[in-house]
Amino acid sequence: MKKSIKKALEGFGLEDKETEVFIAVLANGPSTATEIAKLSQVKRTTVYIVAEKLLAKGLFAQYKAKYGTHYAALDPKLLTAKADALKEDVVAAMPELLALQKKELHEPSVKYFKGKEGYLSVLEDTLDGYSYEILYFGSADDLNTVISEKYAEKYIAERIKRKISFRQIVVNDVFSRKLKGLDSRELRQTKFLPPGYEIRANTVVYQNKVAFFSSGKEMSCMLLESRDISEMERKKFDLLWSKI
């Protein structure tokens, strides 16, 4: 492993074994613990521990497949977005990281994220690549509590900068009514759910992806990438939008 890559990943607080496991999965694509152990020379029992740490840091996602649990590495282009400011070491190592990455086939996929860092990883992904509109359904207040007001302000500013519009159908509470008052300024349209619909989970539809966020108590997220399913969810959202 080149020193520039190792140094860049150390900037995110990764220990040696975490770096080895992350690089192994990045280069090989989604892998099982057994495959990672062979590629990284890290014991399989240790791989599970390291994978949990990388999941908590938002650098790994996991999903169930025919041959067991697979782990997938965060797209290296999103590493800079996870930092408070661009780290020179990451920028310098980016060509090598991208060269290592094994590109996945454009097939439907499901990834799971845990904790606040997982939430932030998915939200950063909504701003990455081409996207003209983001659709949001659920409780804006509940999600805002998890990601923090400071991050929400940063996210909105970046979304406006990229000229990505935002439509949301949310629980009618004090927080959401305050947001609606800023709709025109923040490139957003808001409609409220009827009284009695107290929803805490959230759905986000963007590009060809659908993200399902559980409540702030469960702190988990499922990211589904499928053109057919994202189109279906978008049409369901539009139908509900037209009825409210």
Tab-separated table of N, CA and C in Angstrom, residues 13-98:
chain	number	residue	atom	x	y	z
A	13	GLY	N	-8.941	8.921	10.997
A	13	GLY	CA	-8.872	8.180	12.246
A	13	GLY	C	-8.843	6.674	12.080
A	14	LEU	N	-8.456	6.193	10.886
A	14	LEU	CA	-8.403	4.757	10.664
A	14	LEU	C	-7.111	4.174	11.215
A	15	GLU	N	-7.234	3.039	11.912
A	15	GLU	CA	-6.074	2.312	12.393
A	15	GLU	C	-5.549	1.425	11.266
A	16	ASP	N	-4.383	0.802	11.482
A	16	ASP	CA	-3.749	0.012	10.429
A	16	ASP	C	-4.668	-1.064	9.862
A	17	LYS	N	-5.305	-1.849	10.728
A	17	LYS	CA	-6.157	-2.937	10.244
A	17	LYS	C	-7.397	-2.405	9.548
A	18	GLU	N	-7.923	-1.277	10.026
A	18	GLU	CA	-9.078	-0.665	9.369
A	18	GLU	C	-8.704	-0.212	7.961
A	19	THR	N	-7.517	0.361	7.830
A	19	THR	CA	-7.045	0.805	6.515
A	19	THR	C	-6.867	-0.381	5.577
A	20	GLU	N	-6.270	-1.462	6.077
A	20	GLU	CA	-6.043	-2.647	5.256
A	20	GLU	C	-7.348	-3.259	4.773
A	21	VAL	N	-8.322	-3.333	5.663
A	21	VAL	CA	-9.626	-3.904	5.305
A	21	VAL	C	-10.369	-3.004	4.319
A	22	PHE	N	-10.346	-1.707	4.557
A	22	PHE	CA	-11.016	-0.757	3.661
A	22	PHE	C	-10.440	-0.833	2.252
A	23	ILE	N	-9.113	-0.820	2.146
A	23	ILE	CA	-8.446	-0.876	0.836
A	23	ILE	C	-8.741	-2.193	0.136
A	24	ALA	N	-8.771	-3.297	0.892
A	24	ALA	CA	-9.048	-4.607	0.298
A	24	ALA	C	-10.426	-4.631	-0.348
A	25	VAL	N	-11.435	-4.088	0.350
A	25	VAL	CA	-12.799	-4.084	-0.181
A	25	VAL	C	-12.945	-3.070	-1.320
A	26	LEU	N	-12.278	-1.952	-1.202
A	26	LEU	CA	-12.319	-0.939	-2.258
A	26	LEU	C	-11.781	-1.511	-3.565
A	27	ALA	N	-10.674	-2.254	-3.476
A	27	ALA	CA	-10.027	-2.800	-4.663
A	27	ALA	C	-10.766	-4.010	-5.225
A	28	ASN	N	-11.395	-4.799	-4.345
A	28	ASN	CA	-12.031	-6.049	-4.777
A	28	ASN	C	-13.524	-5.916	-5.026
A	29	GLY	N	-14.126	-4.846	-4.515
A	29	GLY	CA	-15.574	-4.719	-4.599
A	29	GLY	C	-16.225	-5.398	-3.403
A	30	PRO	N	-17.562	-5.396	-3.304
A	30	PRO	CA	-18.259	-6.004	-2.171
A	30	PRO	C	-17.741	-7.414	-1.888
A	31	SER	N	-17.395	-7.697	-0.637
A	31	SER	CA	-16.746	-8.951	-0.281
A	31	SER	C	-17.274	-9.491	1.041
A	32	THR	N	-17.149	-10.814	1.216
A	32	THR	CA	-17.499	-11.441	2.482
A	32	THR	C	-16.317	-11.331	3.432
A	33	ALA	N	-16.551	-11.633	4.712
A	33	ALA	CA	-15.478	-11.568	5.696
A	33	ALA	C	-14.344	-12.523	5.334
A	34	THR	N	-14.686	-13.693	4.834
A	34	THR	CA	-13.667	-14.675	4.436
A	34	THR	C	-12.805	-14.138	3.305
A	35	GLU	N	-13.445	-13.510	2.316
A	35	GLU	CA	-12.701	-12.946	1.185
A	35	GLU	C	-11.809	-11.804	1.643
A	36	ILE	N	-12.343	-10.972	2.537
A	36	ILE	CA	-11.559	-9.844	3.041
A	36	ILE	C	-10.336	-10.337	3.805
A	37	ALA	N	-10.509	-11.396	4.588
A	37	ALA	CA	-9.398	-11.951	5.369
A	37	ALA	C	-8.264	-12.399	4.450
A	38	LYS	N	-8.616	-13.041	3.336
A	38	LYS	CA	-7.607	-13.505	2.393
A	38	LYS	C	-6.906	-12.339	1.699
A	39	LEU	N	-7.673	-11.317	1.359
A	39	LEU	CA	-7.122	-10.177	0.626
A	39	LEU	C	-6.262	-9.268	1.503
A	40	SER	N	-6.672	-9.100	2.761
A	40	SER	CA	-6.010	-8.139	3.645
A	40	SER	C	-4.998	-8.769	4.598
A	41	GLN	N	-5.007	-10.127	4.686
A	41	GLN	CA	-4.143	-10.831	5.631
A	41	GLN	C	-4.512	-10.501	7.081
A	42	VAL	N	-5.756	-10.099	7.298
A	42	VAL	CA	-6.282	-9.860	8.638
A	42	VAL	C	-7.156	-11.054	9.012
A	43	LYS	N	-7.034	-11.569	10.221
A	43	LYS	CA	-7.790	-12.730	10.635
A	43	LYS	C	-9.296	-12.499	10.455
A	44	ARG	N	-10.004	-13.573	10.048
A	44	ARG	CA	-11.431	-13.427	9.773
A	44	ARG	C	-12.201	-12.944	10.997
A	45	THR	N	-11.866	-13.443	12.173
A	45	THR	CA	-12.559	-13.008	13.391
A	45	THR	C	-12.332	-11.519	13.646
A	46	THR	N	-11.142	-11.045	13.285
A	46	THR	CA	-10.826	-9.623	13.448
A	46	THR	C	-11.526	-8.789	12.391
A	47	VAL	N	-11.715	-9.367	11.204
A	47	VAL	CA	-12.380	-8.647	10.111
A	47	VAL	C	-13.774	-8.197	10.538
A	48	TYR	N	-14.513	-9.063	11.262
A	48	TYR	CA	-15.859	-8.701	11.709
A	48	TYR	C	-15.814	-7.474	12.632
A	49	ILE	N	-14.836	-7.455	13.519
A	49	ILE	CA	-14.697	-6.339	14.463
A	49	ILE	C	-14.356	-5.049	13.719
A	50	VAL	N	-13.404	-5.170	12.792
A	50	VAL	CA	-12.969	-4.007	12.012
A	50	VAL	C	-14.114	-3.498	11.129
A	51	ALA	N	-14.862	-4.416	10.530
A	51	ALA	CA	-15.984	-4.031	9.665
A	51	ALA	C	-17.037	-3.243	10.447
A	52	GLU	N	-17.304	-3.650	11.692
A	52	GLU	CA	-18.261	-2.925	12.529
A	52	GLU	C	-17.783	-1.500	12.786
A	53	LYS	N	-16.474	-1.338	12.997
A	53	LYS	CA	-15.922	0.004	13.218
A	53	LYS	C	-16.071	0.862	11.966
A	54	LEU	N	-15.815	0.259	10.805
A	54	LEU	CA	-15.940	1.009	9.555
A	54	LEU	C	-17.403	1.338	9.248
A	55	LEU	N	-18.320	0.454	9.645
A	55	LEU	CA	-19.755	0.745	9.500
A	55	LEU	C	-20.146	1.947	10.355
A	56	ALA	N	-19.633	1.962	11.588
A	56	ALA	CA	-19.942	3.054	12.516
A	56	ALA	C	-19.384	4.386	12.021
A	57	LYS	N	-18.272	4.330	11.282
A	57	LYS	CA	-17.645	5.551	10.773
A	57	LYS	C	-18.228	5.973	9.428
A	58	GLY	N	-19.179	5.187	8.922
A	58	GLY	CA	-19.819	5.535	7.660
A	58	GLY	C	-18.973	5.243	6.445
A	59	LEU	N	-17.912	4.438	6.599
A	59	LEU	CA	-17.015	4.117	5.492
A	59	LEU	C	-17.336	2.765	4.866
A	60	PHE	N	-18.199	2.004	5.503
A	60	PHE	CA	-18.620	0.700	5.014
A	60	PHE	C	-20.135	0.634	4.977
A	61	ALA	N	-20.653	-0.184	4.083
A	61	ALA	CA	-22.071	-0.553	4.073
A	61	ALA	C	-22.108	-2.071	4.027
A	62	GLN	N	-23.212	-2.668	4.452
A	62	GLN	CA	-23.318	-4.123	4.400
A	62	GLN	C	-24.670	-4.543	3.858
A	63	TYR	N	-24.721	-5.704	3.220
A	63	TYR	CA	-25.983	-6.237	2.728
A	63	TYR	C	-25.909	-7.756	2.684
A	64	LYS	N	-27.067	-8.384	2.756
A	64	LYS	CA	-27.151	-9.832	2.727
A	64	LYS	C	-27.233	-10.316	1.281
A	65	ALA	N	-26.460	-11.329	0.948
A	65	ALA	CA	-26.484	-11.911	-0.384
A	65	ALA	C	-26.577	-13.432	-0.252
A	66	LYS	N	-26.579	-14.116	-1.385
A	66	LYS	CA	-26.735	-15.568	-1.394
A	66	LYS	C	-25.670	-16.257	-0.562
A	67	TYR	N	-24.452	-15.733	-0.613
A	67	TYR	CA	-23.342	-16.361	0.092
A	67	TYR	C	-22.954	-15.621	1.367
A	68	GLY	N	-23.934	-15.047	2.032
A	68	GLY	CA	-23.682	-14.412	3.315
A	68	GLY	C	-23.587	-12.906	3.250
A	69	THR	N	-23.196	-12.318	4.361
A	69	THR	CA	-23.094	-10.862	4.468
A	69	THR	C	-21.914	-10.351	3.650
A	70	HIS	N	-22.161	-9.331	2.845
A	70	HIS	CA	-21.116	-8.692	2.059
A	70	HIS	C	-20.898	-7.273	2.585
A	71	TYR	N	-19.675	-6.818	2.503
A	71	TYR	CA	-19.316	-5.462	2.908
A	71	TYR	C	-18.865	-4.674	1.679
A	72	ALA	N	-19.328	-3.439	1.591
A	72	ALA	CA	-18.963	-2.566	0.469
A	72	ALA	C	-18.321	-1.294	1.010
A	73	ALA	N	-17.317	-0.799	0.302
A	73	ALA	CA	-16.598	0.402	0.738
A	73	ALA	C	-17.265	1.660	0.199
A	74	LEU	N	-17.197	2.723	0.968
A	74	LEU	CA	-17.704	4.028	0.540
A	74	LEU	C	-16.958	4.474	-0.704
A	75	ASP	N	-17.689	5.066	-1.661
A	75	ASP	CA	-17.052	5.623	-2.846
A	75	ASP	C	-15.989	6.625	-2.403
A	76	PRO	N	-14.737	6.470	-2.835
A	76	PRO	CA	-13.674	7.373	-2.368
A	76	PRO	C	-13.920	8.839	-2.679
A	77	LYS	N	-14.752	9.136	-3.688
A	77	LYS	CA	-15.046	10.534	-4.003
A	77	LYS	C	-15.798	11.222	-2.875
A	78	LEU	N	-16.463	10.416	-1.996
A	78	LEU	CA	-17.233	10.987	-0.900
A	78	LEU	C	-16.397	11.220	0.353
A	79	LEU	N	-15.133	10.793	0.334
A	79	LEU	CA	-14.284	10.988	1.502
A	79	LEU	C	-14.087	12.470	1.814
A	80	THR	N	-13.905	13.270	0.765
A	80	THR	CA	-13.698	14.700	0.986
A	80	THR	C	-14.949	15.365	1.547
A	81	ALA	N	-16.128	14.865	1.127
A	81	ALA	CA	-17.382	15.443	1.614
A	81	ALA	C	-17.603	15.126	3.083
A	82	LYS	N	-17.005	14.053	3.589
A	82	LYS	CA	-17.182	13.688	4.981
A	82	LYS	C	-16.311	14.521	5.900
A	83	ALA	N	-15.326	15.164	5.372
A	83	ALA	CA	-14.441	15.977	6.207
A	83	ALA	C	-15.020	17.382	6.370
A	84	ASP	N	-14.690	18.047	7.470
A	84	ASP	CA	-15.143	19.420	7.675
A	84	ASP	C	-14.547	20.342	6.622
A	85	ALA	N	-13.361	20.062	6.191
A	85	ALA	CA	-12.699	20.820	5.122
A	85	ALA	C	-11.902	19.821	4.295
A	86	LEU	N	-11.645	20.165	3.050
A	86	LEU	CA	-10.888	19.263	2.192
A	86	LEU	C	-9.498	19.028	2.772
A	87	LYS	N	-9.164	17.766	2.906
A	87	LYS	CA	-7.846	17.428	3.427
A	87	LYS	C	-6.895	17.237	2.243
A	88	GLU	N	-5.752	17.913	2.308
A	88	GLU	CA	-4.808	17.858	1.201
A	88	GLU	C	-4.346	16.425	0.914
A	89	ASP	N	-4.193	15.647	1.960
A	89	ASP	CA	-3.726	14.275	1.779
A	89	ASP	C	-4.723	13.433	0.988
A	90	VAL	N	-6.029	13.636	1.256
A	90	VAL	CA	-7.056	12.875	0.548
A	90	VAL	C	-7.091	13.282	-0.919
A	91	VAL	N	-7.038	14.587	-1.166
A	91	VAL	CA	-7.055	15.091	-2.534
A	91	VAL	C	-5.859	14.555	-3.319
A	92	ALA	N	-4.702	14.531	-2.689
A	92	ALA	CA	-3.495	14.043	-3.344
A	92	ALA	C	-3.587	12.557	-3.671
A	93	ALA	N	-4.255	11.809	-2.788
A	93	ALA	CA	-4.349	10.357	-2.974
A	93	ALA	C	-5.525	9.939	-3.846
A	94	MET	N	-6.416	10.880	-4.206
A	94	MET	CA	-7.635	10.530	-4.922
A	94	MET	C	-7.401	9.754	-6.220
A	95	PRO	N	-6.458	10.138	-7.075
A	95	PRO	CA	-6.246	9.362	-8.307
A	95	PRO	C	-5.911	7.900	-8.030
A	96	GLU	N	-5.099	7.659	-7.013
A	96	GLU	CA	-4.725	6.288	-6.676
A	96	GLU	C	-5.901	5.516	-6.102
A	97	LEU	N	-6.715	6.179	-5.272
A	97	LEU	CA	-7.891	5.529	-4.702
A	97	LEU	C	-8.880	5.135	-5.795
A	98	LEU	N	-9.110	6.040	-6.741
A	98	LEU	CA	-10.035	5.763	-7.827
A	98	LEU	C	-9.508	4.668	-8.741
